[in-house]
């Protein structure tokens, strides 16, 4: 092949390469950057206890951890649809009908993936994912429902500034992870991961899963029902308040592990970051931060690369 033919052949290949870059990234990968959608639906009856807050949905806003509105949903037939474009991973809060004291938490692990979430009309219980096989179960203990603020340990004094809790249970983790966070900011108050998948048998039920023990209609509070004998065969001392968080044991003050004693959430959830005297915090399994999905380079930048390559060919007189 002559030098002229080689030059012509190189020219053709480089032109084709530049055009492929422009075409491929300008059409194919733009689709990968499209935003996901959060479809948020009210299902009356999903939550049992409390006051109905939103029998009908007229507006829905998505707030970040700073309380700022990051996107507003389109609402139709009690379903809000949020465009997740530009959002980062983490916990956000849905404000229905302007009810700032009854925020509903949601979790976004990938803003390019569409997700479904359902909440009861009392805005207390919520699930993310498939109704029969959810990824997350969420319960809120809000000011709007008259719940107790979060408290510090060991004296049970309300934390300042005032904070209310929500719990989020990761159903797809093994073992499952229970997180207790601050409603409206998402800051972690406490976390717990069980050593076993099921709670040991009690006098009133057999082989309950951890998720049912925590969040089902027949949860551990129902099982206890103010009767020490239901639980003290294992949780022997439920009244003593251990001196520090790390002193809490299965048989000594176990109720204080999450909330302030055997009165349950009616006495407030423990904020392990707000203690009277700084002490070593409890050694618990932390929830690993979700890994962000790598995003394809922006269309404009990739198009410019292809155009630059073609311009280079012109400057070198290959074209």
CSV table of C-alpha atoms in Angstrom, one decimal:
chain,number,residue,atom,x,y,z
A,1,UNK,CA,0.0,0.0,0.0
A,2,UNK,CA,1.4,3.4,-1.0
A,3,UNK,CA,1.9,6.3,1.4
A,4,UNK,CA,-1.0,8.1,-0.2
A,5,UNK,CA,-3.3,5.1,0.2
A,6,UNK,CA,-2.3,4.7,3.9
A,7,UNK,CA,-3.0,8.4,4.5
A,8,UNK,CA,-6.4,8.1,2.8
A,9,UNK,CA,-7.2,5.0,4.7
A,10,UNK,CA,-6.3,6.6,8.1
A,11,UNK,CA,-8.4,9.6,7.2
A,12,UNK,CA,-11.5,7.5,6.6
A,13,UNK,CA,-11.0,5.5,9.8
A,14,UNK,CA,-10.6,8.6,11.9
A,15,UNK,CA,-13.6,10.4,10.3
A,16,UNK,CA,-15.7,7.3,11.0
A,17,UNK,CA,-14.5,7.2,14.6
A,18,UNK,CA,-15.3,10.8,15.2
A,19,UNK,CA,-18.8,10.4,13.8
A,20,UNK,CA,-19.4,7.2,15.9
A,21,UNK,CA,-18.4,9.1,19.0
A,22,UNK,CA,-20.9,11.9,18.3
A,23,UNK,CA,-23.7,9.5,17.3
A,24,UNK,CA,-23.2,6.9,20.0
A,25,UNK,CA,-22.9,9.2,22.9
A,26,UNK,CA,-25.4,11.7,21.5
A,27,UNK,CA,-28.1,9.1,21.3
A,28,UNK,CA,-27.4,5.8,23.1
A,29,UNK,CA,-26.0,6.9,26.4
A,30,UNK,CA,-28.3,9.9,26.9
A,31,UNK,CA,-30.9,7.3,27.7
A,32,UNK,CA,-28.8,6.0,30.6
A,33,UNK,CA,-28.8,9.4,32.1
A,34,UNK,CA,-32.6,9.8,32.2
A,35,UNK,CA,-34.0,10.4,35.6
A,36,UNK,CA,-36.0,7.8,37.6
A,37,UNK,CA,-39.4,8.5,39.0
A,38,UNK,CA,-40.7,8.2,42.6
A,39,UNK,CA,-44.4,7.2,42.5
A,40,UNK,CA,-45.9,7.9,45.9
A,41,UNK,CA,-49.4,6.6,46.6
A,42,UNK,CA,-51.8,6.9,49.6
A,43,UNK,CA,-53.2,3.5,50.7
A,44,UNK,CA,-55.9,4.1,53.4
A,45,UNK,CA,-55.7,1.4,56.0
A,46,UNK,CA,-52.0,0.8,55.7
A,47,UNK,CA,-51.4,2.3,59.1
A,48,UNK,CA,-53.8,1.5,62.0
A,49,UNK,CA,-53.0,3.8,64.9
A,50,UNK,CA,-53.3,7.6,64.8
A,51,UNK,CA,-55.3,10.4,63.2
A,52,UNK,CA,-56.0,10.5,59.5
A,53,UNK,CA,-53.9,13.3,58.0
A,54,UNK,CA,-54.4,12.9,54.2
A,55,UNK,CA,-57.5,11.1,53.0
A,56,UNK,CA,-56.8,12.9,49.7
A,57,UNK,CA,-53.6,14.2,48.3
A,58,UNK,CA,-53.6,17.6,46.7
A,59,UNK,CA,-49.9,18.5,46.8
A,60,UNK,CA,-46.6,16.8,47.4
A,61,UNK,CA,-43.1,18.2,47.7
A,62,UNK,CA,-39.8,16.4,48.2
A,63,UNK,CA,-37.5,18.0,50.8
A,64,UNK,CA,-33.8,17.4,51.4
A,65,UNK,CA,-32.1,17.1,54.8
A,66,UNK,CA,-31.9,20.9,55.0
A,67,UNK,CA,-35.6,21.2,54.6
A,68,UNK,CA,-35.4,22.7,51.1
A,69,UNK,CA,-37.8,21.7,48.4
A,70,UNK,CA,-35.9,19.9,45.7
A,71,UNK,CA,-38.8,18.9,43.5
A,72,UNK,CA,-42.6,19.1,43.4
A,73,UNK,CA,-44.7,16.2,42.2
A,74,UNK,CA,-47.5,16.0,39.8
A,75,UNK,CA,-50.6,14.7,41.7
A,76,UNK,CA,-53.4,12.6,40.3
A,77,UNK,CA,-55.8,10.2,42.1
A,78,UNK,CA,-53.9,10.1,45.3
A,79,UNK,CA,-50.6,9.4,43.6
A,80,UNK,CA,-47.7,11.8,43.4
A,81,UNK,CA,-45.0,11.4,40.8
A,82,UNK,CA,-41.6,13.0,41.5
A,83,UNK,CA,-38.9,13.4,38.8
A,84,UNK,CA,-35.6,12.4,40.5
A,85,UNK,CA,-33.3,14.2,38.0
A,86,UNK,CA,-30.2,15.5,39.6
A,87,UNK,CA,-30.8,14.1,43.1
A,88,UNK,CA,-28.1,12.3,45.1
A,89,UNK,CA,-28.5,9.2,47.1
A,90,UNK,CA,-29.8,9.5,50.6
A,91,UNK,CA,-33.0,10.0,52.7
A,92,UNK,CA,-35.5,12.7,51.6
A,93,UNK,CA,-38.8,13.8,53.1
A,94,UNK,CA,-42.2,14.0,51.4
A,95,UNK,CA,-44.5,16.8,52.5
A,96,UNK,CA,-48.1,16.1,51.7
A,97,UNK,CA,-50.7,18.9,51.5
A,98,UNK,CA,-48.2,21.2,53.3
A,99,UNK,CA,-48.2,19.1,56.5
A,100,UNK,CA,-44.7,20.0,57.8
A,101,UNK,CA,-45.3,18.1,61.1
A,102,UNK,CA,-46.1,14.9,59.3
A,103,UNK,CA,-43.3,14.4,56.9
A,104,UNK,CA,-42.9,10.9,55.2
A,105,UNK,CA,-39.3,9.7,54.8
A,106,UNK,CA,-38.2,8.1,51.6
A,107,UNK,CA,-34.8,6.7,50.5
A,108,UNK,CA,-33.2,7.1,47.1
A,109,UNK,CA,-30.3,4.7,46.3
A,110,UNK,CA,-30.1,5.5,42.6
A,111,UNK,CA,-31.8,8.5,41.0
A,112,UNK,CA,-31.9,6.8,37.6
A,113,UNK,CA,-34.1,4.0,38.9
A,114,UNK,CA,-37.9,4.4,39.3
A,115,UNK,CA,-39.4,3.3,42.6
A,116,UNK,CA,-42.8,2.9,44.2
A,117,UNK,CA,-43.7,3.9,47.7
A,118,UNK,CA,-47.0,3.6,49.6
A,119,UNK,CA,-48.2,5.3,52.8
A,120,UNK,CA,-51.3,5.1,54.9
A,121,UNK,CA,-53.7,8.0,55.2
A,122,UNK,CA,-52.3,8.7,58.7
A,123,UNK,CA,-48.9,9.2,57.2
A,124,UNK,CA,-47.4,6.9,59.9
A,125,UNK,CA,-46.5,3.7,58.1
A,126,UNK,CA,-44.9,3.5,54.7
A,127,UNK,CA,-43.2,0.9,52.4
A,128,UNK,CA,-40.8,1.3,49.5
A,129,UNK,CA,-40.9,-1.3,46.7
A,130,UNK,CA,-43.3,-4.1,46.1
A,131,UNK,CA,-46.2,-4.1,48.6
A,132,UNK,CA,-45.9,-7.9,49.2
A,133,UNK,CA,-42.1,-7.9,49.2
A,134,UNK,CA,-40.8,-4.4,50.1
A,135,UNK,CA,-37.2,-3.2,50.1
A,136,UNK,CA,-37.9,-0.9,53.2
A,137,UNK,CA,-40.5,-0.6,55.9
A,138,UNK,CA,-40.8,2.8,57.5
A,139,UNK,CA,-42.6,4.1,60.6
A,140,UNK,CA,-42.8,7.8,61.7
A,141,UNK,CA,-43.3,9.1,65.2
A,142,UNK,CA,-44.2,12.7,64.3
A,143,UNK,CA,-45.1,15.8,66.1
A,144,UNK,CA,-48.3,15.9,64.0
A,145,UNK,CA,-49.4,12.6,65.6
A,146,UNK,CA,-48.6,13.9,69.1
A,147,UNK,CA,-45.7,11.5,69.6
A,148,UNK,CA,-42.9,12.1,72.1
A,149,UNK,CA,-39.7,13.9,71.0
A,150,UNK,CA,-36.4,12.1,71.0
A,151,UNK,CA,-34.6,12.0,74.3
A,152,UNK,CA,-31.1,11.8,75.6
A,153,UNK,CA,-29.6,9.1,77.8
A,154,UNK,CA,-29.6,8.4,80.7
A,155,UNK,CA,-32.0,11.0,82.1
A,156,UNK,CA,-34.7,11.0,79.3
A,157,UNK,CA,-34.7,14.7,78.8
A,158,UNK,CA,-35.9,15.9,75.4
A,159,UNK,CA,-33.0,16.7,73.1
A,160,UNK,CA,-32.5,20.2,71.9
A,161,UNK,CA,-33.3,21.3,69.3
A,162,UNK,CA,-36.5,19.3,69.4
A,163,UNK,CA,-36.4,16.2,67.2
A,164,UNK,CA,-38.8,13.5,66.3
A,165,UNK,CA,-37.9,10.0,65.1
A,166,UNK,CA,-38.6,7.7,62.3
A,167,UNK,CA,-37.4,4.1,61.9
A,168,UNK,CA,-36.5,2.5,58.6
A,169,UNK,CA,-36.0,-1.3,58.3
A,170,UNK,CA,-33.9,-2.6,55.5
A,171,UNK,CA,-35.8,-5.7,54.4
A,172,UNK,CA,-33.3,-6.9,51.8
A,173,UNK,CA,-30.2,-6.9,54.1
A,174,UNK,CA,-29.1,-10.1,55.9
A,175,UNK,CA,-29.3,-9.6,58.7
A,176,UNK,CA,-31.9,-6.9,58.5
A,177,UNK,CA,-30.8,-3.4,59.8
A,178,UNK,CA,-33.0,-1.2,61.9
A,179,UNK,CA,-32.1,2.5,61.7
A,180,UNK,CA,-33.6,5.2,64.0
A,181,UNK,CA,-33.2,8.6,62.4
A,182,UNK,CA,-34.3,12.2,63.0
A,183,UNK,CA,-37.5,13.1,61.0
A,184,UNK,CA,-36.7,16.0,58.6
A,185,UNK,CA,-32.9,15.7,58.7
A,186,UNK,CA,-32.1,12.0,58.4
A,187,UNK,CA,-29.4,12.2,61.0
A,188,UNK,CA,-28.8,8.8,62.7
A,189,UNK,CA,-30.0,8.5,66.3
A,190,UNK,CA,-29.4,4.8,66.8
A,191,UNK,CA,-29.1,1.6,64.8
A,192,UNK,CA,-29.5,-2.1,65.5
A,193,UNK,CA,-28.9,-5.4,63.7
A,194,UNK,CA,-30.1,-8.6,65.3
A,195,UNK,CA,-27.9,-11.6,65.9
A,196,UNK,CA,-30.6,-13.9,64.6
A,197,UNK,CA,-33.3,-13.7,61.9
A,198,UNK,CA,-36.1,-14.6,64.3
A,199,UNK,CA,-37.0,-13.6,67.8
A,200,UNK,CA,-36.9,-16.5,70.3
A,201,UNK,CA,-40.3,-18.1,71.1
A,202,UNK,CA,-42.4,-16.3,73.7
A,203,UNK,CA,-45.5,-17.4,75.5
A,204,UNK,CA,-47.7,-15.7,73.0
A,205,UNK,CA,-46.1,-16.4,69.6
A,206,UNK,CA,-43.6,-18.7,67.9
A,207,UNK,CA,-40.7,-18.0,65.6
A,208,UNK,CA,-41.5,-14.4,64.7
A,209,UNK,CA,-39.2,-12.7,62.1
A,210,UNK,CA,-37.2,-9.7,63.2
A,211,UNK,CA,-39.2,-7.4,60.9
A,212,UNK,CA,-42.5,-8.7,62.4
A,213,UNK,CA,-41.2,-8.3,65.9
A,214,UNK,CA,-40.3,-4.7,65.2
A,215,UNK,CA,-43.0,-3.4,62.8
A,216,UNK,CA,-45.9,-5.8,62.3
A,217,UNK,CA,-49.4,-5.1,63.7
A,218,UNK,CA,-48.6,-7.7,66.3
A,219,UNK,CA,-45.2,-6.3,67.3
A,220,UNK,CA,-43.1,-6.6,70.5
A,221,UNK,CA,-45.1,-3.8,72.1
A,222,UNK,CA,-48.3,-5.7,71.6
A,223,UNK,CA,-46.7,-8.9,72.9
A,224,UNK,CA,-45.5,-7.0,76.0
A,225,UNK,CA,-48.7,-5.1,76.6
A,226,UNK,CA,-47.5,-3.7,79.9
A,227,UNK,CA,-47.0,-7.2,81.4
A,228,UNK,CA,-43.5,-7.9,82.6
A,229,UNK,CA,-44.0,-11.6,82.7
A,230,UNK,CA,-44.4,-11.7,78.9
A,231,UNK,CA,-40.8,-10.7,78.5
A,232,UNK,CA,-38.8,-11.0,81.7
A,233,UNK,CA,-37.9,-14.7,81.3
A,234,UNK,CA,-35.1,-13.3,79.0
A,235,UNK,CA,-35.2,-9.5,79.7
A,236,UNK,CA,-34.9,-10.0,83.4
A,237,UNK,CA,-34.5,-6.4,84.6
A,238,UNK,CA,-36.5,-4.0,82.5
A,239,UNK,CA,-36.7,-1.1,85.1
A,240,UNK,CA,-33.0,-0.4,85.9
A,241,UNK,CA,-31.5,2.3,83.8
A,242,UNK,CA,-27.8,1.3,83.1
A,243,UNK,CA,-25.3,4.1,83.8
A,244,UNK,CA,-24.1,4.3,80.2
A,245,UNK,CA,-25.3,3.0,76.8
A,246,UNK,CA,-22.7,0.3,76.7
A,247,UNK,CA,-24.0,-1.1,80.0
A,248,UNK,CA,-27.3,-2.0,78.4
A,249,UNK,CA,-27.5,-5.8,78.1
A,250,UNK,CA,-30.1,-8.3,77.1
A,251,UNK,CA,-31.0,-9.0,80.7
A,252,UNK,CA,-30.4,-5.5,82.1
A,253,UNK,CA,-32.4,-2.5,80.9
A,254,UNK,CA,-32.8,-3.8,77.3
A,255,UNK,CA,-35.9,-1.6,76.7
A,256,UNK,CA,-33.5,1.4,76.8
A,257,UNK,CA,-31.7,0.0,73.8
A,258,UNK,CA,-34.0,1.9,71.4
A,259,UNK,CA,-36.5,3.9,73.4
A,260,UNK,CA,-36.7,5.2,76.9
A,261,UNK,CA,-37.8,2.2,78.9
A,262,UNK,CA,-40.7,-0.2,78.7
A,263,UNK,CA,-43.2,2.5,78.0
A,264,UNK,CA,-41.9,2.3,74.5
A,265,UNK,CA,-42.0,5.1,72.0
A,266,UNK,CA,-44.5,6.9,74.2
A,267,UNK,CA,-41.4,7.9,76.3
A,268,UNK,CA,-39.3,8.9,73.2
A,269,UNK,CA,-36.6,7.2,71.2
A,270,UNK,CA,-33.0,7.4,72.5
A,271,UNK,CA,-30.7,9.7,70.6
A,272,UNK,CA,-27.3,8.0,71.2
A,273,UNK,CA,-25.5,11.2,70.0
A,274,UNK,CA,-27.1,13.3,72.8
A,275,UNK,CA,-25.9,11.9,76.1
A,276,UNK,CA,-25.6,13.8,79.4
A,277,UNK,CA,-21.9,12.9,79.7
A,278,UNK,CA,-19.9,11.8,76.7
A,279,UNK,CA,-19.4,8.1,76.8
A,280,UNK,CA,-18.4,5.3,74.5
A,281,UNK,CA,-21.3,4.7,72.1
A,282,UNK,CA,-22.7,1.2,71.6
A,283,UNK,CA,-20.9,-1.0,69.2
A,284,UNK,CA,-23.5,-1.7,66.5
A,285,UNK,CA,-23.4,-2.6,62.8
A,286,UNK,CA,-23.5,0.5,60.8
A,287,UNK,CA,-25.4,0.8,57.5
A,288,UNK,CA,-22.9,1.0,54.6
A,289,UNK,CA,-23.3,4.0,52.5
A,290,UNK,CA,-25.0,3.1,49.2
A,291,UNK,CA,-22.7,3.1,46.2
A,292,UNK,CA,-23.7,5.7,43.7
A,293,UNK,CA,-24.2,4.5,40.1
A,294,UNK,CA,-21.5,5.9,37.8
A,295,UNK,CA,-23.1,8.4,35.5
A,296,UNK,CA,-22.3,8.6,31.8
A,297,UNK,CA,-20.4,11.7,30.7
A,298,UNK,CA,-22.7,14.6,29.6
A,299,UNK,CA,-23.8,14.6,26.0
A,300,UNK,CA,-22.3,18.0,25.4
A,301,UNK,CA,-18.8,17.0,26.5
A,302,UNK,CA,-18.8,13.8,24.5
A,303,UNK,CA,-20.1,15.6,21.4
A,304,UNK,CA,-17.3,18.1,21.8
A,305,UNK,CA,-14.8,15.3,21.9
A,306,UNK,CA,-16.0,13.9,18.6
A,307,UNK,CA,-16.0,17.4,17.1
A,308,UNK,CA,-12.5,18.1,18.4
A,309,UNK,CA,-11.3,14.9,16.8
A,310,UNK,CA,-12.7,15.9,13.4
A,311,UNK,CA,-11.2,19.4,13.8
A,312,UNK,CA,-7.8,17.8,14.5
A,313,UNK,CA,-8.1,15.9,11.3
A,314,UNK,CA,-8.8,19.1,9.4
A,315,UNK,CA,-5.8,20.9,10.9
A,316,UNK,CA,-3.5,18.0,10.0
A,317,UNK,CA,-4.9,18.0,6.5
A,318,UNK,CA,-6.2,14.5,6.7
A,319,UNK,CA,-9.5,15.8,5.3
